[in-house]
Short mmCIF file of C-alpha atoms in Angstrom, two decimals:
data_model
loop_
_atom_site.label_atom_id
_atom_site.label_comp_id
_atom_site.label_asym_id
_atom_site.label_seq_id
_atom_site.Cartn_x
_atom_site.Cartn_y
_atom_site.Cartn_z
CA UNK A 1 102.51 55.12 143.80
CA UNK A 2 105.08 53.27 146.01
CA UNK A 3 105.59 56.67 147.52
CA UNK A 4 101.46 56.85 148.10
CA UNK A 5 101.40 53.85 149.65
CA UNK A 6 103.87 54.13 151.84
CA UNK A 7 103.03 57.35 153.14
CA UNK A 8 99.08 55.83 153.86
CA UNK A 9 101.57 52.82 155.78
CA UNK A 10 103.50 55.62 157.77
CA UNK A 11 99.91 57.29 158.66
CA UNK A 12 97.95 54.48 159.83
CA UNK A 13 100.64 53.46 162.34
CA UNK A 14 100.88 57.69 163.52
CA UNK A 15 98.29 57.41 165.68
CA UNK A 16 99.84 54.08 167.76
CA UNK A 17 103.21 54.32 166.92
CA UNK A 18 103.48 58.25 166.54
CA UNK A 19 101.29 61.38 168.42
CA UNK A 20 98.21 61.68 165.92
CA UNK A 21 97.33 63.17 162.78
CA UNK A 22 94.70 66.03 162.00
CA UNK A 23 95.84 66.79 158.52
CA UNK A 24 97.99 65.33 155.50
CA UNK A 25 97.87 66.37 151.70
CA UNK A 26 100.97 64.90 149.55
CA UNK A 27 97.78 65.67 146.61
CA UNK A 28 99.05 62.31 145.04
CA UNK A 29 95.91 61.77 144.29
CA UNK A 30 93.91 63.13 141.36
CA UNK A 31 91.15 64.15 142.96
CA UNK A 32 92.86 65.76 146.56
CA UNK A 33 92.97 69.38 144.79
CA UNK A 34 88.60 69.37 144.99
CA UNK A 35 89.56 69.04 149.08
CA UNK A 36 90.18 73.19 148.27
CA UNK A 37 87.60 74.72 148.40
CA UNK A 38 87.38 78.30 146.64
CA UNK A 39 85.59 81.38 148.70
CA UNK A 40 82.53 82.49 147.66
CA UNK A 41 83.63 85.56 149.37
CA UNK A 42 84.96 87.60 145.64
CA UNK A 43 84.81 86.63 142.35
CA UNK A 44 88.60 87.56 141.05
CA UNK A 45 90.37 84.51 143.45
CA UNK A 46 92.77 83.09 140.82
CA UNK A 47 92.44 79.52 139.79
CA UNK A 48 94.78 76.18 141.62
CA UNK A 49 95.30 73.18 139.76
CA UNK A 50 98.08 70.92 140.71
CA UNK A 51 101.68 70.02 139.13
CA UNK A 52 104.82 68.50 139.39
CA UNK A 53 106.12 71.44 137.75
CA UNK A 54 109.01 72.68 135.02
CA UNK A 55 111.30 70.20 136.91
CA UNK A 56 111.02 67.57 139.24
CA UNK A 57 112.18 64.42 141.39
CA UNK A 58 109.22 62.26 141.11
CA UNK A 59 107.13 61.94 138.15
CA UNK A 60 103.97 61.41 141.38
CA UNK A 61 105.68 62.25 145.06
CA UNK A 62 106.00 65.60 142.84
CA UNK A 63 102.87 66.78 142.72
CA UNK A 64 101.32 69.65 144.25
CA UNK A 65 99.14 72.75 144.36
CA UNK A 66 100.18 75.30 142.48
CA UNK A 67 98.67 79.20 141.53
CA UNK A 68 98.48 79.32 138.64
CA UNK A 69 97.40 82.92 137.64
CA UNK A 70 98.96 86.44 137.05
CA UNK A 71 98.12 89.66 140.25
CA UNK A 72 95.24 87.52 141.65
CA UNK A 73 94.13 87.55 145.43
CA UNK A 74 94.19 83.62 146.35
CA UNK A 75 91.06 82.59 148.56
CA UNK A 76 90.66 78.02 149.78
CA UNK A 77 90.10 76.56 152.26
CA UNK A 78 90.18 72.67 153.11
CA UNK A 79 88.93 71.48 156.06
CA UNK A 80 90.32 69.28 159.11
CA UNK A 81 90.10 65.40 159.04
CA UNK A 82 88.56 66.46 162.86
CA UNK A 83 88.62 69.62 164.86
CA UNK A 84 92.31 70.34 166.97
CA UNK A 85 92.80 71.62 170.40
CA UNK A 86 96.14 72.01 171.20
CA UNK A 87 95.81 72.60 174.76
CA UNK A 88 98.82 70.56 176.62
CA UNK A 89 100.03 69.04 173.51
CA UNK A 90 102.79 69.75 170.92
CA UNK A 91 101.57 71.08 167.85
CA UNK A 92 103.43 71.13 164.44
CA UNK A 93 102.69 73.01 161.08
CA UNK A 94 105.27 71.81 157.57
CA UNK A 95 105.25 71.94 154.58
CA UNK A 96 106.68 72.77 151.04
CA UNK A 97 107.05 75.62 149.04
CA UNK A 98 108.61 75.17 146.06
CA UNK A 99 108.97 79.24 144.50
CA UNK A 100 108.79 77.71 140.22
CA UNK A 101 108.14 81.10 138.97
CA UNK A 102 111.41 83.26 140.44
CA UNK A 103 109.53 84.81 142.81
CA UNK A 104 109.63 88.68 143.01
CA UNK A 105 106.53 89.82 145.31
CA UNK A 106 104.11 87.06 146.69
CA UNK A 107 103.53 85.13 149.40
CA UNK A 108 103.32 80.95 149.98
CA UNK A 109 102.19 81.05 153.47
CA UNK A 110 99.23 79.05 154.82
CA UNK A 111 96.68 80.23 157.77
CA UNK A 112 95.15 77.73 160.39
CA UNK A 113 91.33 78.87 160.62
CA UNK A 114 88.58 77.67 163.88
CA UNK A 115 86.44 74.58 163.30
CA UNK A 116 83.52 77.97 163.84
CA UNK A 117 84.63 79.61 160.20
CA UNK A 118 81.75 79.78 157.31
CA UNK A 119 84.15 78.64 154.41
CA UNK A 120 82.35 81.00 151.83
CA UNK A 121 82.58 84.08 153.66
CA UNK A 122 86.63 83.58 154.02
CA UNK A 123 88.63 86.41 153.28
CA UNK A 124 91.50 88.41 154.17
CA UNK A 125 89.54 89.97 157.56
CA UNK A 126 88.66 86.61 158.49
CA UNK A 127 89.20 85.53 161.97
CA UNK A 128 92.49 82.88 162.38
CA UNK A 129 94.78 81.13 165.15
CA UNK A 130 98.35 80.70 163.21
CA UNK A 131 99.81 82.34 160.46
CA UNK A 132 103.16 80.71 159.25
CA UNK A 133 105.10 80.94 156.00
CA UNK A 134 107.95 82.66 153.80
CA UNK A 135 106.68 86.38 151.83
CA UNK A 136 108.35 87.99 149.67
CA UNK A 137 108.24 91.00 147.92
CA UNK A 138 111.33 92.75 146.44
CA UNK A 139 114.80 92.30 147.95
CA UNK A 140 114.35 93.81 151.57
CA UNK A 141 110.98 92.91 152.14
CA UNK A 142 111.18 88.86 152.79
CA UNK A 143 110.37 87.11 155.94
CA UNK A 144 108.97 84.07 157.58
CA UNK A 145 105.66 84.87 158.89
CA UNK A 146 104.62 83.33 162.90
CA UNK A 147 101.72 85.05 163.59
CA UNK A 148 99.66 83.53 166.88
CA UNK A 149 96.15 85.34 168.17
CA UNK A 150 95.95 85.75 171.72
CA UNK A 151 93.23 87.08 173.16
CA UNK A 152 91.71 88.09 169.34
CA UNK A 153 95.09 89.74 168.47
CA UNK A 154 97.01 88.86 166.22
CA UNK A 155 100.68 88.72 167.20
CA UNK A 156 104.05 88.24 165.46
CA UNK A 157 107.27 87.19 166.49
CA UNK A 158 109.73 89.88 166.82
CA UNK A 159 112.42 87.87 164.27
CA UNK A 160 113.07 88.84 161.26
CA UNK A 161 114.04 84.95 160.36
CA UNK A 162 114.68 85.08 156.35
CA UNK A 163 112.98 82.80 153.88
CA UNK A 164 114.34 81.27 150.85
CA UNK A 165 113.93 82.93 148.04
CA UNK A 166 115.58 80.44 145.02
CA UNK A 167 113.89 77.78 142.76
CA UNK A 168 114.16 74.94 144.82
CA UNK A 169 111.62 73.17 147.42
CA UNK A 170 111.58 74.05 150.90
CA UNK A 171 111.04 72.49 153.85
CA UNK A 172 109.33 74.82 156.58
CA UNK A 173 108.19 73.28 160.02
CA UNK A 174 106.80 75.33 163.47
CA UNK A 175 107.00 73.22 165.87
CA UNK A 176 104.95 74.77 168.94
CA UNK A 177 106.19 72.60 172.41
CA UNK A 178 102.79 71.98 175.52
CA UNK A 179 105.41 73.67 177.49
CA UNK A 180 105.41 77.07 176.02
CA UNK A 181 108.40 77.34 174.14
CA UNK A 182 108.83 76.95 170.03
CA UNK A 183 110.57 76.79 167.40
CA UNK A 184 111.22 77.28 163.41
CA UNK A 185 112.49 74.89 160.96
CA UNK A 186 113.34 75.67 157.02
CA UNK A 187 114.76 72.63 156.13
CA UNK A 188 114.93 70.63 159.14
CA UNK A 189 117.75 73.23 160.76
CA UNK A 190 116.54 75.36 163.22
CA UNK A 191 116.26 79.14 162.77
CA UNK A 192 114.58 80.58 165.65
CA UNK A 193 114.25 79.32 168.61
CA UNK A 194 113.37 80.01 173.10
CA UNK A 195 110.32 80.63 175.26
CA UNK A 196 106.54 82.21 173.73
CA UNK A 197 105.88 84.81 175.81
CA UNK A 198 110.35 86.23 175.04
CA UNK A 199 109.93 86.24 171.49
CA UNK A 200 105.85 87.27 171.30
CA UNK A 201 104.05 90.86 173.47
CA UNK A 202 101.06 88.75 174.61
CA UNK A 203 102.21 88.54 178.68
CA UNK A 204 103.05 90.99 180.44
CA UNK A 205 106.44 91.58 181.77
CA UNK A 206 107.41 89.00 184.54
CA UNK A 207 109.90 91.80 186.57
CA UNK A 208 109.70 95.59 185.67
CA UNK A 209 111.41 98.57 187.05
CA UNK A 210 110.70 99.72 190.95
CA UNK A 211 108.28 102.68 190.39
CA UNK A 212 109.48 103.24 194.37
CA UNK A 213 113.15 103.88 193.87
CA UNK A 214 115.04 106.91 193.26
CA UNK A 215 118.76 107.61 192.07
CA UNK A 216 121.13 108.05 195.38
CA UNK A 217 121.61 111.67 195.64
CA UNK A 218 125.81 111.02 195.48
CA UNK A 219 125.15 108.62 192.14
CA UNK A 220 128.21 109.87 189.48
CA UNK A 221 126.14 109.40 186.17
CA UNK A 222 128.16 111.41 184.24
CA UNK A 223 130.77 112.58 182.48
CA UNK A 224 132.41 108.80 181.92
CA UNK A 225 135.85 110.63 181.61
CA UNK A 226 137.07 113.33 182.63
CA UNK A 227 140.26 115.97 182.45
CA UNK A 228 143.30 115.23 184.58
CA UNK A 229 144.06 117.13 186.58
CA UNK A 230 147.86 116.54 187.04
CA UNK A 231 147.88 117.38 183.92
CA UNK A 232 150.55 120.24 183.27
CA UNK A 233 151.70 121.40 179.77
CA UNK A 234 155.44 121.43 178.19
CA UNK A 235 157.32 124.59 179.01
CA UNK A 236 158.14 124.29 175.28
CA UNK A 237 154.99 124.63 173.90
CA UNK A 238 154.06 126.56 171.46
CA UNK A 239 150.40 126.98 171.80
CA UNK A 240 150.19 130.79 169.34
CA UNK A 241 150.18 132.70 167.23
CA UNK A 242 149.82 129.71 164.27
CA UNK A 243 150.66 132.36 160.93
CA UNK A 244 153.79 134.36 161.62
CA UNK A 245 155.88 136.70 159.56
CA UNK A 246 158.21 134.67 156.68
CA UNK A 247 161.55 136.10 157.81
CA UNK A 248 162.87 135.41 154.86
CA UNK A 249 161.16 137.71 152.40
CA UNK A 250 162.70 140.62 151.00
CA UNK A 251 161.03 144.07 150.25
CA UNK A 252 160.86 144.22 145.64
CA UNK A 253 163.52 146.58 144.79
CA UNK A 254 160.99 149.07 142.34
CA UNK A 255 158.84 148.73 145.77
CA UNK A 256 157.77 152.45 145.92
CA UNK A 257 156.76 153.27 149.62
CA UNK A 258 154.74 155.92 148.76
CA UNK A 259 152.72 154.70 145.73
CA UNK A 260 152.66 151.24 147.14
CA UNK A 261 152.94 152.18 151.36
CA UNK A 262 154.40 150.41 153.93
CA UNK A 263 155.62 146.87 152.41
CA UNK A 264 154.97 143.78 155.28
CA UNK A 265 155.95 140.71 154.97
CA UNK A 266 154.16 137.84 153.74
CA UNK A 267 152.31 135.59 157.06
CA UNK A 268 153.45 132.19 157.03
CA UNK A 269 153.29 129.16 159.47
CA UNK A 270 154.36 128.73 162.60
CA UNK A 271 156.31 125.75 162.49
CA UNK A 272 156.67 125.55 166.29
CA UNK A 273 152.74 125.57 166.78
CA UNK A 274 151.30 122.44 168.05
CA UNK A 275 147.68 124.52 168.45
CA UNK A 276 145.64 124.89 171.75
CA UNK A 277 147.29 123.12 174.82
CA UNK A 278 144.49 120.52 176.42
CA UNK A 279 144.81 118.08 179.47
CA UNK A 280 144.52 114.72 178.54
CA UNK A 281 141.37 112.41 179.20
CA UNK A 282 141.03 109.60 182.20
CA UNK A 283 138.30 107.66 183.62
CA UNK A 284 136.08 109.01 186.16
CA UNK A 285 137.04 107.16 188.99
CA UNK A 286 133.95 108.48 190.38
CA UNK A 287 131.25 107.24 187.32
CA UNK A 288 128.84 104.54 188.09
CA UNK A 289 127.56 104.91 184.71
CA UNK A 290 123.82 105.15 183.97
CA UNK A 291 121.43 104.53 186.98
CA UNK A 292 118.68 102.43 186.33
CA UNK A 293 116.16 101.76 188.86
CA UNK A 294 116.12 97.94 190.55
CA UNK A 295 113.72 94.94 188.79
CA UNK A 296 110.68 93.97 191.10
CA UNK A 297 108.50 90.92 190.73
CA UNK A 298 105.30 93.07 188.05
CA UNK A 299 102.05 92.27 190.94
CA UNK A 300 100.37 92.57 187.05
CA UNK A 301 102.45 89.62 185.52
CA UNK A 302 100.31 86.06 185.24
CA UNK A 303 101.12 82.89 183.62
CA UNK A 304 98.23 81.87 181.29
CA UNK A 305 97.41 78.43 180.56
CA UNK A 306 95.80 78.59 176.89
CA UNK A 307 99.13 81.22 176.16
CA UNK A 308 100.08 79.33 172.69
CA UNK A 309 96.84 76.95 172.57
CA UNK A 310 94.64 77.15 169.42
CA UNK A 311 91.03 75.46 168.25
CA UNK A 312 91.95 74.66 164.03
CA UNK A 313 89.18 73.29 161.65
CA UNK A 314 90.29 74.59 158.85
CA UNK A 315 94.05 75.33 156.38
CA UNK A 316 93.08 78.44 154.93
CA UNK A 317 94.85 79.45 151.23
CA UNK A 318 95.57 84.23 151.27
CA UNK A 319 97.15 84.70 149.83
CA UNK A 320 98.44 87.44 147.07
CA UNK A 321 100.76 86.76 144.37
CA UNK A 322 102.05 89.25 141.41
CA UNK A 323 103.83 86.41 139.97
CA UNK A 324 102.45 82.91 139.46
CA UNK A 325 103.52 79.09 139.28
CA UNK A 326 104.20 78.89 144.04
CA UNK A 327 103.78 75.14 144.20
CA UNK A 328 102.73 73.64 147.89
CA UNK A 329 103.66 70.23 148.83
CA UNK A 330 103.23 68.09 151.76
CA UNK A 331 100.98 70.07 154.40
CA UNK A 332 100.96 67.91 157.83
CA UNK A 333 99.40 68.92 161.08
CA UNK A 334 100.46 66.65 164.13
CA UNK A 335 100.95 66.36 167.78
CA UNK A 336 104.04 64.15 166.64
CA UNK A 337 107.36 66.51 165.83
CA UNK A 338 109.85 62.64 164.77
CA UNK A 339 106.25 61.55 163.01
CA UNK A 340 106.62 65.30 161.41
CA UNK A 341 109.90 64.42 160.43
CA UNK A 342 110.03 61.50 159.27
CA UNK A 343 106.98 62.42 156.97
CA UNK A 344 108.96 64.82 155.52
CA UNK A 345 112.03 62.58 154.88
CA UNK A 346 110.20 60.31 153.37
CA UNK A 347 108.52 63.66 151.10
CA UNK A 348 110.96 66.23 150.82
CA UNK A 349 114.96 65.51 152.07
CA UNK A 350 114.97 62.04 149.88
CA UNK A 351 114.87 63.80 146.34
CA UNK A 352 116.69 67.08 147.54
CA UNK A 353 119.48 66.16 144.97
CA UNK A 354 117.36 64.81 141.76
CA UNK A 355 115.30 68.01 141.89
CA UNK A 356 118.23 69.91 142.41
CA UNK A 357 119.86 67.40 138.86
CA UNK A 358 116.43 67.87 137.30
CA UNK A 359 116.17 71.91 137.83
CA UNK A 360 120.08 71.88 135.92
CA UNK A 361 118.88 69.91 133.29
CA UNK A 362 115.78 72.24 132.26
CA UNK A 363 118.85 74.86 132.92
CA UNK A 364 121.07 73.56 131.00
CA UNK A 365 118.20 72.95 128.67
CA UNK A 366 116.84 77.10 128.72
CA UNK A 367 120.89 78.06 128.47
CA UNK A 368 121.07 75.74 124.91
CA UNK A 369 117.64 77.53 123.85
CA UNK A 370 118.45 81.17 124.62
CA UNK A 371 122.31 80.99 122.89
CA UNK A 372 120.22 79.17 120.12
CA UNK A 373 117.94 81.96 120.07
CA UNK A 374 120.34 84.65 120.03
CA UNK A 375 122.58 83.24 117.96
CA UNK A 376 120.04 83.11 115.04
CA UNK A 377 119.08 86.81 116.04
CA UNK A 378 122.87 87.21 115.18
CA UNK A 379 122.43 85.25 112.23
CA UNK A 380 119.60 87.31 111.26
CA UNK A 381 121.03 90.60 111.50
CA UNK A 382 124.21 89.78 109.85
CA UNK A 383 122.02 88.61 106.82
CA UNK A 384 119.77 91.78 107.17
CA UNK A 385 123.19 93.42 107.16
CA UNK A 386 125.09 92.12 104.42
CA UNK A 387 121.80 92.50 102.14
CA UNK A 388 121.91 96.02 102.96
CA UNK A 389 125.39 96.51 102.67
CA UNK A 390 125.01 94.67 99.03
CA UNK A 391 121.64 96.69 98.23
CA UNK A 392 124.17 100.43 99.08
CA UNK A 393 126.58 98.26 96.92
CA UNK A 394 124.49 97.22 93.63
CA UNK A 395 123.34 101.47 94.50
CA UNK A 396 126.19 102.66 94.55
CA UNK A 397 127.06 100.65 91.27
CA UNK A 398 124.23 101.89 89.43
CA UNK A 399 124.95 105.78 90.21
CA UNK A 400 129.11 105.55 88.59
CA UNK A 401 127.18 103.60 85.82
CA UNK A 402 124.57 106.44 85.09
CA UNK A 403 127.86 108.93 86.26
CA UNK A 404 129.66 107.02 83.56
CA UNK A 405 127.49 106.90 80.91
CA UNK A 406 127.59 110.85 81.63
CA UNK A 407 130.40 111.19 81.42
CA UNK A 408 130.58 109.60 77.83
CA UNK A 409 127.87 111.95 77.22
CA UNK A 410 129.33 114.68 78.02
CA UNK A 411 132.99 113.08 75.67
CA UNK A 412 130.81 112.91 72.80
CA UNK A 413 129.41 116.40 72.56
CA UNK A 414 132.61 117.43 73.78
CA UNK A 415 134.01 115.50 70.33
CA UNK A 416 130.84 117.25 68.07
CA UNK A 417 131.47 120.43 69.84
CA UNK A 418 134.91 119.56 68.42
CA UNK A 419 133.54 118.97 64.85
CA UNK A 420 131.06 121.20 64.81
CA UNK A 421 134.59 123.20 65.68
CA UNK A 422 136.68 122.28 62.15
CA UNK A 423 133.42 122.11 60.39
CA UNK A 424 133.43 125.70 61.30
CA UNK A 425 137.17 126.42 60.80
CA UNK A 426 136.50 124.82 57.51
CA UNK A 427 133.42 126.81 56.49
CA UNK A 428 134.48 129.45 57.17
CA UNK A 429 137.52 128.44 55.27
CA UNK A 430 135.87 127.69 52.32
CA UNK A 431 133.46 130.67 52.97
CA UNK A 432 136.61 132.75 52.15
CA UNK A 433 137.64 130.86 49.38
CA UNK A 434 134.51 131.44 47.13
CA UNK A 435 134.33 134.65 48.01
CA UNK A 436 137.63 135.18 46.71
CA UNK A 437 136.85 133.80 43.88
CA UNK A 438 133.71 135.00 43.14
CA UNK A 439 135.39 138.76 44.32
CA UNK A 440 138.41 137.32 41.21
CA UNK A 441 135.14 136.77 38.48
CA UNK A 442 133.33 139.95 39.50
CA UNK A 443 136.91 141.58 38.95
CA UNK A 444 137.33 139.84 34.73
CA UNK A 445 133.05 141.19 34.27
CA UNK A 446 134.60 144.08 35.13
CA UNK A 447 137.85 143.78 32.67
CA UNK A 448 135.74 142.34 30.89
CA UNK A 449 132.93 144.35 30.02
CA UNK A 450 135.48 147.86 30.30
CA UNK A 451 137.21 146.07 27.48
CA UNK A 452 133.08 145.54 25.30
CA UNK A 453 133.01 149.01 26.04
CA UNK A 454 136.49 150.29 24.58
CA UNK A 455 136.01 148.23 20.81
CA UNK A 456 132.54 149.89 20.85
CA UNK A 457 133.84 152.88 20.74
CA UNK A 458 134.28 155.28 17.10
CA UNK A 459 136.70 153.93 15.02
CA UNK A 460 138.06 158.05 15.30
CA UNK A 461 139.02 157.70 19.39
CA UNK A 462 142.61 156.86 19.05
CA UNK A 463 143.99 153.83 20.14
CA UNK A 464 144.99 153.56 23.31
CA UNK A 465 148.66 153.35 24.07
CA UNK A 466 150.86 151.43 26.34
CA UNK A 467 151.41 153.24 29.31
CA UNK A 468 146.97 153.57 29.14
CA UNK A 469 147.21 149.29 29.30
CA UNK A 470 149.53 149.03 31.94
CA UNK A 471 147.72 151.42 34.44
CA UNK A 472 144.25 149.09 33.66
CA UNK A 473 146.30 146.11 34.18
CA UNK A 474 147.26 147.42 37.39
CA UNK A 475 143.50 149.19 38.86
CA UNK A 476 142.23 145.17 37.55
CA UNK A 477 145.06 144.01 39.62
CA UNK A 478 144.26 146.42 42.67
CA UNK A 479 140.22 146.12 42.85
CA UNK A 480 141.34 142.11 42.15
CA UNK A 481 143.10 142.58 46.03
CA UNK A 482 140.77 145.15 47.45
CA UNK A 483 137.93 142.09 47.03
CA UNK A 484 140.76 139.39 48.13
CA UNK A 485 140.82 141.57 51.74
CA UNK A 486 137.12 142.21 52.11
CA UNK A 487 136.41 138.34 51.20
CA UNK A 488 138.79 137.59 54.16
CA UNK A 489 138.01 140.32 57.03
CA UNK A 490 134.26 138.50 56.30
CA UNK A 491 135.63 134.96 56.85
CA UNK A 492 138.06 135.69 59.54
CA UNK A 493 135.16 137.59 61.22
CA UNK A 494 132.71 134.51 61.21
CA UNK A 495 135.79 131.89 61.89
CA UNK A 496 136.81 134.38 65.02
CA UNK A 497 132.50 134.04 66.30
CA UNK A 498 132.03 130.15 65.18
CA UNK A 499 135.67 129.46 67.54
CA UNK A 500 134.24 131.67 70.13
CA UNK A 501 130.40 129.61 70.19
CA UNK A 502 132.47 127.02 70.20
CA UNK A 503 134.51 127.48 72.46
CA UNK A 504 131.71 128.63 74.94
CA UNK A 505 130.39 125.23 74.06
CA UNK A 506 133.75 123.61 75.44
CA UNK A 507 133.23 125.49 78.92
CA UNK A 508 130.31 125.02 79.41
CA UNK A 509 130.37 121.32 78.28
CA UNK A 510 133.84 121.29 81.31
CA UNK A 511 131.03 122.89 83.59
CA UNK A 512 128.56 119.99 83.37
CA UNK A 513 131.37 117.69 84.14
CA UNK A 514 133.20 119.05 86.72
CA UNK A 515 129.22 118.62 88.65
CA UNK A 516 129.03 115.03 87.70
CA UNK A 517 132.44 114.25 88.59
CA UNK A 518 131.24 116.32 92.50
CA UNK A 519 128.25 114.32 92.59
CA UNK A 520 129.67 111.36 91.73
CA UNK A 521 132.78 112.78 94.16
CA UNK A 522 130.10 112.89 97.21
CA UNK A 523 127.63 109.64 96.41
#
């Protein structure tokens, strides 16, 4: 509020102490945005609002008009308090711009429009008197526009003034003087100055080359350098040949002239060769340079008192921007540079350091936030990795447990097979023993039957002699041995088959164990 009162006081004194103020807008009043009327020429223009931005030097003074929508055209006009014809007067257009969004492509210039404009039809084709302000697109296409209208033709200044592309507020000043000179200032520092007609191609040249002049016949316009006619080649100068036969080369011992042809030494660079001799160059004493026709006054040149005279009724905002966020503030049109300087100091210069400090606070907070987000993201990633590693470890442990169970089962199967093998061997032995007993019993039964048959024979039969008894005993003994051998052979064959079956089962179990071990190693 204090700043607003001060500015009001300055404006009140402007017409008496300074020159006249034709337009002044600081946007400190909430209703000031209503002074900017949208064009009806197109429906897709971007919205504007009052804003002090993300960082600012002063709660009230830093409020400006902000572009709020990305990739939009903006077409707004604001009417001057009174129309301003600059003839015979100085003219100053001054305003501040803050590219808060870190601009990549977008203009921030203003147009000064004639009083005859229809604001509802304002667009890029509308006639204007002056266009001034920064325009940035990329790292190379950037300049401060300074376009003036002369004889219904828009003429750009032929010098490129570089704008400020950072995110702080900067003040742009275009001062056109009544004597047809100008100054372009940025942040109160002069960037370009001089005569209007020297920087804008709006008038014919004051002087032109004499069309009737002719180059003198004895005029020497080249060459500028010639060979020194008195220079002579030194006697010891060797200008050829470049190569010579190698004097140190020798014909190989195994060289056969009939088979290999005539031997020739290899060529080497001539150590005395200095190249083709040329005389040194000297300045041509007759050279006068390129002939240029002398200048004469241009008969078509005529000073124009209406050069850089503008008739202004409106301020226009006609721009395109890719990224929104640009803030315009402290717009001034006056005919007094001293008032413009005082106005700029009270609305911009006095707040520069505070804005820098405010931006640093925001930047530090943003950097802290980004660092916290980075750390949080890193922690989340580490947790996810740890969880994934834990899951893999659990899977590996489960696989190991399963493998151990399989190994235990294989061991149990192996033990069972060994037991079965032993049991088969015992069974074979038992069967052999039983078969031997059965063979003995059969032999005894046969012997008993033979004895019984002998007892039943008639009495007249002679009793068996001792020799017969011994023979019978030997037969019984031989029968028993034969029976035992047969039983033993059969039992041995069964045991052999059982052993082979057990061995085969053991080998298969061992193969299964090797496969499981290989799978375990792969895991």
